[in-house]
Tab-separated table of C-alpha atoms (C1' of nucleotides) in Angstrom:
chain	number	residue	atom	x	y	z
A	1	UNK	CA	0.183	65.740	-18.940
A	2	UNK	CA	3.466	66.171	-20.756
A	3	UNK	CA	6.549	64.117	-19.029
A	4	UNK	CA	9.503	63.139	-20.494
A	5	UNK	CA	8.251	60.041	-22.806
A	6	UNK	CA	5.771	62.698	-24.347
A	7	UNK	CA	7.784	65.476	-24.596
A	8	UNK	CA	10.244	63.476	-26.534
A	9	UNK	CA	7.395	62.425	-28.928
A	10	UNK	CA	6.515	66.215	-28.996
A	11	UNK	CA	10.251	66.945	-29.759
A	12	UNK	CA	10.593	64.212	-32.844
A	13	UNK	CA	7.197	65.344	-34.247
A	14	UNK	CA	8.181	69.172	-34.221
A	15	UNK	CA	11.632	68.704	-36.012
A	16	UNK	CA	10.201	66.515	-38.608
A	17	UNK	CA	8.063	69.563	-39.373
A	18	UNK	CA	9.634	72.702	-38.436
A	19	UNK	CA	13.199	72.247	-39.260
A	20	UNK	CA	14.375	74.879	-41.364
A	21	UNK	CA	11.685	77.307	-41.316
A	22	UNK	CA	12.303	80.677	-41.090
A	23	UNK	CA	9.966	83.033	-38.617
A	24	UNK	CA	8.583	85.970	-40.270
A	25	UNK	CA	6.161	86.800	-37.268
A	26	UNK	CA	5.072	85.728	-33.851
A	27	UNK	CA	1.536	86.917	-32.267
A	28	UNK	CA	1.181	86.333	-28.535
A	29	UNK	CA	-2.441	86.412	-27.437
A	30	UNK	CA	-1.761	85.511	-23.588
A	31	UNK	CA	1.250	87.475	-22.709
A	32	UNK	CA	2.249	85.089	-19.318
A	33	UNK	CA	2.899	82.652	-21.347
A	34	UNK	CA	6.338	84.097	-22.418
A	35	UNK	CA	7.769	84.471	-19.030
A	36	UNK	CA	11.136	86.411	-20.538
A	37	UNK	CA	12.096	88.672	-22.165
A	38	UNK	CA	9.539	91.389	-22.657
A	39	UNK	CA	7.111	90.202	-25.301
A	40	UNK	CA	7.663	93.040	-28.032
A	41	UNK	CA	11.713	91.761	-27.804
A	42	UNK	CA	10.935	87.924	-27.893
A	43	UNK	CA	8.428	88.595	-30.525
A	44	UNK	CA	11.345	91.411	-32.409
A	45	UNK	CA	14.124	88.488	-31.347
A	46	UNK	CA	12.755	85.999	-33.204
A	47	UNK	CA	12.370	87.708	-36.805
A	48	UNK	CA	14.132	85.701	-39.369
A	49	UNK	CA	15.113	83.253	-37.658
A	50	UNK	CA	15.481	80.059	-38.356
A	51	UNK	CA	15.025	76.729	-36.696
A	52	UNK	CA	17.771	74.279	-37.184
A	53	UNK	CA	17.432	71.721	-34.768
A	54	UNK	CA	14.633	70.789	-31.454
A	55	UNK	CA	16.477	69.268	-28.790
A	56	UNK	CA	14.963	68.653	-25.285
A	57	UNK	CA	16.359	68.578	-21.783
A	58	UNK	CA	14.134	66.594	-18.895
A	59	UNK	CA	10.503	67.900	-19.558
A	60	UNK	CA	11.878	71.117	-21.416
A	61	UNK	CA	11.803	71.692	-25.375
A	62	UNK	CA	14.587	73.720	-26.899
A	63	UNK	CA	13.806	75.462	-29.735
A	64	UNK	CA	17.475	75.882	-31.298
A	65	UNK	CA	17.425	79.069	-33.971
A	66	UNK	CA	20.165	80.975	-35.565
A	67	UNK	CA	21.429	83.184	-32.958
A	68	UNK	CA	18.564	82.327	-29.878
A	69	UNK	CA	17.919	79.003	-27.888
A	70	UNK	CA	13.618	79.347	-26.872
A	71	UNK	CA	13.260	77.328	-24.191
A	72	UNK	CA	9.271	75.465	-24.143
A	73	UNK	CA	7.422	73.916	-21.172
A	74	UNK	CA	4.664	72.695	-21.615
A	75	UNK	CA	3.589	71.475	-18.594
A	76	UNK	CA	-0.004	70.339	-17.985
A	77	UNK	CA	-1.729	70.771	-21.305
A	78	UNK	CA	0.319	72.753	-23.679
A	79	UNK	CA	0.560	71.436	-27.153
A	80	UNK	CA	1.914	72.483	-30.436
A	81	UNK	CA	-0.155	72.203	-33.569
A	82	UNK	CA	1.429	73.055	-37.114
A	83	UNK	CA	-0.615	74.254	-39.848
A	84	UNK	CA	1.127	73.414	-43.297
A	85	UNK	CA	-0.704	76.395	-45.283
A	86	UNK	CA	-3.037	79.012	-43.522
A	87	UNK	CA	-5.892	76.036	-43.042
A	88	UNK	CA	-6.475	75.522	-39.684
A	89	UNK	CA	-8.622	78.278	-37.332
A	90	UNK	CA	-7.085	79.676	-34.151
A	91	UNK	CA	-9.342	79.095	-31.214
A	92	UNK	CA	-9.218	80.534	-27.931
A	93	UNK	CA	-6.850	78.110	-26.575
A	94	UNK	CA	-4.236	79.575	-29.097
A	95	UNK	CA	-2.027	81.854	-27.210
A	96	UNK	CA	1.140	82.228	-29.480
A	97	UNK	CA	1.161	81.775	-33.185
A	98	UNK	CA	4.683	80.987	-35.214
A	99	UNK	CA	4.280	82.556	-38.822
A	100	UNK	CA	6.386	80.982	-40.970
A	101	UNK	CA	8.397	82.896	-44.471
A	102	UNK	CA	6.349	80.020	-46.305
A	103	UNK	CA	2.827	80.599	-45.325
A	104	UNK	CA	3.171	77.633	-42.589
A	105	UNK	CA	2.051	78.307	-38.899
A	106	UNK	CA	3.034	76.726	-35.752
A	107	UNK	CA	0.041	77.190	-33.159
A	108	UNK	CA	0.713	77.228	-29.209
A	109	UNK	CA	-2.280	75.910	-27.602
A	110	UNK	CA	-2.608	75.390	-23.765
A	111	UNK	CA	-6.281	75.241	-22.294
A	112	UNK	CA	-4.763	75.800	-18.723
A	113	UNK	CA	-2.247	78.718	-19.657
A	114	UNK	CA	0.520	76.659	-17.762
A	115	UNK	CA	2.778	76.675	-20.026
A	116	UNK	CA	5.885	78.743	-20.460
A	117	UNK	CA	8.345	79.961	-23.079
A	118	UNK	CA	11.771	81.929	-22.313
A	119	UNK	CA	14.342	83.314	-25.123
A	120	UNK	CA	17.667	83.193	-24.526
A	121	UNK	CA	20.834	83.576	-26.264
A	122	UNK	CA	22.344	80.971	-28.162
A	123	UNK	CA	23.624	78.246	-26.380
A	124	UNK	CA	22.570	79.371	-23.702
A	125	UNK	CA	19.655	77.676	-22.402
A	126	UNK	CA	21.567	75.121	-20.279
A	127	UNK	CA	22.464	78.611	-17.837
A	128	UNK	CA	18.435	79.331	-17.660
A	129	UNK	CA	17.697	78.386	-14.009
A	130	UNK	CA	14.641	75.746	-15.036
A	131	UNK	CA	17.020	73.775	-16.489
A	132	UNK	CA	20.454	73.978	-14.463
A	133	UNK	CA	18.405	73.224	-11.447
A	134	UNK	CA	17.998	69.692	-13.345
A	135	UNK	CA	19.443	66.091	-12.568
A	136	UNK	CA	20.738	63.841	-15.099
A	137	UNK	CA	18.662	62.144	-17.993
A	138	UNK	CA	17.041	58.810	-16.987
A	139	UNK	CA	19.861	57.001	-18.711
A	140	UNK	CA	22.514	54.925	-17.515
A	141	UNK	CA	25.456	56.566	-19.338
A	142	UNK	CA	24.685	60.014	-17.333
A	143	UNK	CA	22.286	58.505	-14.278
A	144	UNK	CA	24.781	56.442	-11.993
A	145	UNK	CA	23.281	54.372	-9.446
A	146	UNK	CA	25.847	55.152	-6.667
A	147	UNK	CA	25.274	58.606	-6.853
A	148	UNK	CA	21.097	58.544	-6.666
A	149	UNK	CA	22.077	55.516	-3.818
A	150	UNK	CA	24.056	58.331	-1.667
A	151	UNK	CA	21.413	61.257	-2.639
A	152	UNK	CA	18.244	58.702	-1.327
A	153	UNK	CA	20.430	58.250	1.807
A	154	UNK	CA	20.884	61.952	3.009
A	155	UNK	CA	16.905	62.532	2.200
A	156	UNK	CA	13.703	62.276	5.188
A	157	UNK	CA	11.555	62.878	2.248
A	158	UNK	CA	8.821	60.828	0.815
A	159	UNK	CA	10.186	59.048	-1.827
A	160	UNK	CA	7.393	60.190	-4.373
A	161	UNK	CA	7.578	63.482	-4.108
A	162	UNK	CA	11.190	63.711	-4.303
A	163	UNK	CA	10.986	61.756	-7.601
A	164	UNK	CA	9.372	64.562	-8.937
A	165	UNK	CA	10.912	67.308	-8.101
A	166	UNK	CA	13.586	66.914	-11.133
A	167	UNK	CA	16.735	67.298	-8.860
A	168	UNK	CA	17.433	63.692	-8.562
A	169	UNK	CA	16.745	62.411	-12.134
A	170	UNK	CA	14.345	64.367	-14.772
A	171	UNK	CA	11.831	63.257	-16.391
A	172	UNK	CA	8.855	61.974	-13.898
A	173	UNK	CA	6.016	63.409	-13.864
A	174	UNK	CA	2.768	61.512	-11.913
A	175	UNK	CA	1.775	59.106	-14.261
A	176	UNK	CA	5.668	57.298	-14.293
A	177	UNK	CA	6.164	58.311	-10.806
A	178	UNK	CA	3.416	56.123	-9.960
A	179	UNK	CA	4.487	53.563	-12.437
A	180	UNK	CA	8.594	53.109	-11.645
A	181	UNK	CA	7.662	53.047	-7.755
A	182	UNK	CA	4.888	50.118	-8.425
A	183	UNK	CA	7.360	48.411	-10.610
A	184	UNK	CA	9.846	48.613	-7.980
A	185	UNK	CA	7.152	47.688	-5.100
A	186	UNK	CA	7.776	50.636	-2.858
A	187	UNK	CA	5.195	52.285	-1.268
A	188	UNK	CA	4.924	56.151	-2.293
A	189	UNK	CA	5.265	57.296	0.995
A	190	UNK	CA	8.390	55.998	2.058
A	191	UNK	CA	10.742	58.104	3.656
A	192	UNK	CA	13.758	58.318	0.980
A	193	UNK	CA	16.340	57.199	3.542
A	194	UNK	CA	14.298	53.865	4.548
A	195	UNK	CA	14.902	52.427	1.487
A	196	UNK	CA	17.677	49.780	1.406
A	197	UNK	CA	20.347	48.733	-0.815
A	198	UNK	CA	17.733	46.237	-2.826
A	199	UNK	CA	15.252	48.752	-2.838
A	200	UNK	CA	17.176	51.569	-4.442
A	201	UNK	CA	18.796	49.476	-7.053
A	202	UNK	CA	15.244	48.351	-8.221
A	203	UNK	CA	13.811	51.878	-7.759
A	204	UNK	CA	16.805	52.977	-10.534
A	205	UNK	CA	15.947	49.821	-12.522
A	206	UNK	CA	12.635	50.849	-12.913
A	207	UNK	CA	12.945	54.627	-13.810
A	208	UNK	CA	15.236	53.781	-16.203
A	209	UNK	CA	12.939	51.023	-17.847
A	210	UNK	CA	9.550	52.604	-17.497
A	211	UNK	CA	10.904	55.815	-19.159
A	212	UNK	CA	12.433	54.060	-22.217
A	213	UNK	CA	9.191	51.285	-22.764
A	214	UNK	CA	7.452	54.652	-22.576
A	215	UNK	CA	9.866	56.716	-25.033
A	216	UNK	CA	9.682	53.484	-27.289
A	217	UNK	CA	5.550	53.641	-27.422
A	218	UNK	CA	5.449	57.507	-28.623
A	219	UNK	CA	4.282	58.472	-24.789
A	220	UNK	CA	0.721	58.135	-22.670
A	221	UNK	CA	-2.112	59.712	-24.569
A	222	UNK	CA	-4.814	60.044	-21.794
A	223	UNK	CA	-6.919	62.114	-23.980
A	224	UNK	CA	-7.546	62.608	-27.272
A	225	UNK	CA	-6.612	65.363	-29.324
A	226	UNK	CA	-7.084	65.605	-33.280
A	227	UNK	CA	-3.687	66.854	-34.891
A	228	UNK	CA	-2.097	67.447	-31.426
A	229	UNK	CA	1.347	66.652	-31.891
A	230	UNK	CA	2.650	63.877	-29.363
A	231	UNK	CA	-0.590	62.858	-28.843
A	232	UNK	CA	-0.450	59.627	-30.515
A	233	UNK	CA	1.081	57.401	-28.184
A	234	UNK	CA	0.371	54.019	-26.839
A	235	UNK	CA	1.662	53.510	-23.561
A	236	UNK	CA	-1.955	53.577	-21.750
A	237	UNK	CA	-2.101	50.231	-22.110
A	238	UNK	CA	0.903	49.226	-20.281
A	239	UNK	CA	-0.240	51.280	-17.295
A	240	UNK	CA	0.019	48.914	-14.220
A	241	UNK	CA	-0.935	51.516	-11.045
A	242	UNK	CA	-1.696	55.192	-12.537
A	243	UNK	CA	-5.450	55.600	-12.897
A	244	UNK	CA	-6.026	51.862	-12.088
A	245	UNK	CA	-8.135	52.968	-9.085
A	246	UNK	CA	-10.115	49.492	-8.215
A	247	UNK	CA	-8.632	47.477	-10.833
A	248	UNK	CA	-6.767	44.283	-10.182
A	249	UNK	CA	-3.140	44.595	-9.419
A	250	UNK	CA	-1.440	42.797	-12.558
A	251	UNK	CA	1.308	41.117	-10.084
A	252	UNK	CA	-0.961	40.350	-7.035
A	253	UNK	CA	-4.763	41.004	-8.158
A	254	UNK	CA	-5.290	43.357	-5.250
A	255	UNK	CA	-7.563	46.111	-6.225
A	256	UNK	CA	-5.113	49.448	-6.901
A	257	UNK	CA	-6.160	52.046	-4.495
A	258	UNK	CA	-5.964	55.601	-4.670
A	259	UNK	CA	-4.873	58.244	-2.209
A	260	UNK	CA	-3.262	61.958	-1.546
A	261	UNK	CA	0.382	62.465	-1.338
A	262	UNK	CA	2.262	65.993	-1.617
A	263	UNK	CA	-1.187	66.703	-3.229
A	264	UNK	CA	-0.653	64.787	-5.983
A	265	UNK	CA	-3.218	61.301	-6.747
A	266	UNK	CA	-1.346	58.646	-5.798
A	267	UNK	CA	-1.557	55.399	-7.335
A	268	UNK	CA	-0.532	51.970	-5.762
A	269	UNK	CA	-0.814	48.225	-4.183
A	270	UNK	CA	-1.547	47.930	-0.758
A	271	UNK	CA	-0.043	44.324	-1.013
A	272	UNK	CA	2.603	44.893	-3.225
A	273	UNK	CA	3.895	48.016	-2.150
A	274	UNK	CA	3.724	47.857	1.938
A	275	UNK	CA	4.696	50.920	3.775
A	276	UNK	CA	7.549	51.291	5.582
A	277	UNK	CA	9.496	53.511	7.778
B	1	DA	C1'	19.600	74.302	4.434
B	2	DT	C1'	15.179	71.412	3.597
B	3	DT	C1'	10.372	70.759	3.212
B	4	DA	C1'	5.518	72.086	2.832
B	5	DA	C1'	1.906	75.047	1.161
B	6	DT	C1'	0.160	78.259	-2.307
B	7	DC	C1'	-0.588	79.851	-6.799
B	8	DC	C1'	-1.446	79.854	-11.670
B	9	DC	C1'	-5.667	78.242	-14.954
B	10	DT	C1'	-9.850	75.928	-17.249
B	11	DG	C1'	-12.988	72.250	-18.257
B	12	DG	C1'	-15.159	68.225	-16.930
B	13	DA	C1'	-17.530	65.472	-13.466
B	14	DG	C1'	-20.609	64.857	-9.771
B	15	DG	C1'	-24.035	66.484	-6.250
B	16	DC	C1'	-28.421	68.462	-5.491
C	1	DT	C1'	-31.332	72.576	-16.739
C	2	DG	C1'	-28.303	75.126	-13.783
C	3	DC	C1'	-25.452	76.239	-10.127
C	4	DC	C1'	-21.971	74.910	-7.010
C	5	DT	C1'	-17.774	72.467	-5.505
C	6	DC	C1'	-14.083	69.591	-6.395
C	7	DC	C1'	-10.423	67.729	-9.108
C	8	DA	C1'	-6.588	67.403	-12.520
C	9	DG	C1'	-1.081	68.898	-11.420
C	10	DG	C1'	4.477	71.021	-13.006
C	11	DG	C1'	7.092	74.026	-11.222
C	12	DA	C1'	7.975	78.907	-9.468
C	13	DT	C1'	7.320	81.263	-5.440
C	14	DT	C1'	6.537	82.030	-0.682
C	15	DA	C1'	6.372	80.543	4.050
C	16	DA	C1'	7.836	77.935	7.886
DNA sequence: ATTAATCCCTGGAGGC
DNA sequence: TGCCTCCAGGGATTAA
């Protein structure tokens, strides 16, 4: 599952390859995947164009080409593959194909059809609603600590689920969720204003941290994918709390338990991480 | 306004 | 072996 540490590893990966190509095609075999425009004007759009940079905003690839930003999500299990000269075979998890002027494909492959793509004009992707709707990087220089301090305050919400909604910070998705708030010992369910001043500071600490150690390791790579891009990275084996279900705690040794919140698996220490509020 | 539930999707795992 | 149910979950949408 993409979050920021992997889409980042996604984004390197794809520029390194796709810079400077020039579409001569695009073929979309599951039409929801382009959720605007119309397909016959993204695919008409997108003629000889060419790709001169892929930037990335929270979870979000941008596709920047001549005169159009596309805008990429992949969100559960969408994955770009690039095929360097007409080798590789579509199969049925191929839902948009990137023909290149050089005989070069890029391949859009999502087994769950989550993913989403949306043309825009250039420059203008920052105005596309996905994306406005977002809070600041998980970086110091943009992320201030007083400001998520004041946002925490004026929230009743668990603190997990308002991690990942994207409002507050971008970039969590369940696996670092469930890593920053172990890091930081708070309990998932804590009501967002119950947190105090220590808390908070640590909870910003650890966001910050868990998303750059990630960043630095090329990502989580929970499964295996041949030529997937992104999908080389190491961070598994830092993973403290997410899918540690029964496994020591590495602070405490308590086994990490497992339970429901905002329907998302939830990952934590019952020692380490006590509930409050 | 905020917050919670529903939906989109498929493949893999486990029960019987 | 085969059929069924459950689970994985980001974010848009709908409901409360």
């Amino acid at each position: 599952m993409p979050e920021l540490p992997e889409v980042e590893t996604v984004r390197k990966g794809l520029l390194h390859l796709v810079k400077g190509k020039t579409i001569e095609s695009v073929e979309v075999r599951w039409p929801r995947i382009i959720e605007s425009p119309e397909i016959e004007t993204f695919q008409r759009n997108l003629v000889n164009q060419t790709i001169e940079d892929v930037q990335r905003r929270g979870k979000f690839l941008i596709f920047k080409f001549t005169n159009f930003d596309m805008i990429s999500h992949l969100r559960m299990e969408g994955k770009y593959d690039f095929d360097p000269n007409m080798q590789d075979t579509l199969d049925k998890h191929t839902h948009v194909i990137f023909n290149f002027t050089d005989h070069s494909r890029l391949f859009y492959n999502d087994v769950r059809k989550f993913g989403r793509m949306v043309l825009v004009p250039k420059d203008e992707s920052s105005q596309y609603k996905g994306i406005k709707q977002l809070g600041p990087e998980p970086q110091p220089d943009v992320f201030y600590l007083e400001t998520f301090q004041e946002k925490l305050k004026r929230s009743a919400k668990a603190i997990k689920p308002l991690l990942l909604d994207q409002k507050l910070v971008t970039g969590l998705g369940n696996i670092y969720v469930d890593e920053a708030l172990w890091e930081a010992q708070i309990h998932p369910e804590t009501p967002a204003s119950a947190l105090n001043e220590s808390e908070t500071t640590r909870l910003y600490q650890a966001i910050i941290d868990v998303l750059a150690r990630a960043v630095e390791a090329g990502g989580t790579t929970i499964r295996s994918y041949a030529n997937a891009l992104g999908e080389a990275g190491t961070f598994q084996v830092s993973l403290n709390a997410y899918g540690q279900t029964d496994l020591p705690c590495p602070r405490c040794h308590t086994p990490i338990i497992k339970i429901k919140v905002a329907q998302r698996g939830t990952h934590y220490c019952p020692t380490c991480q006590k509930r409050k509020g």
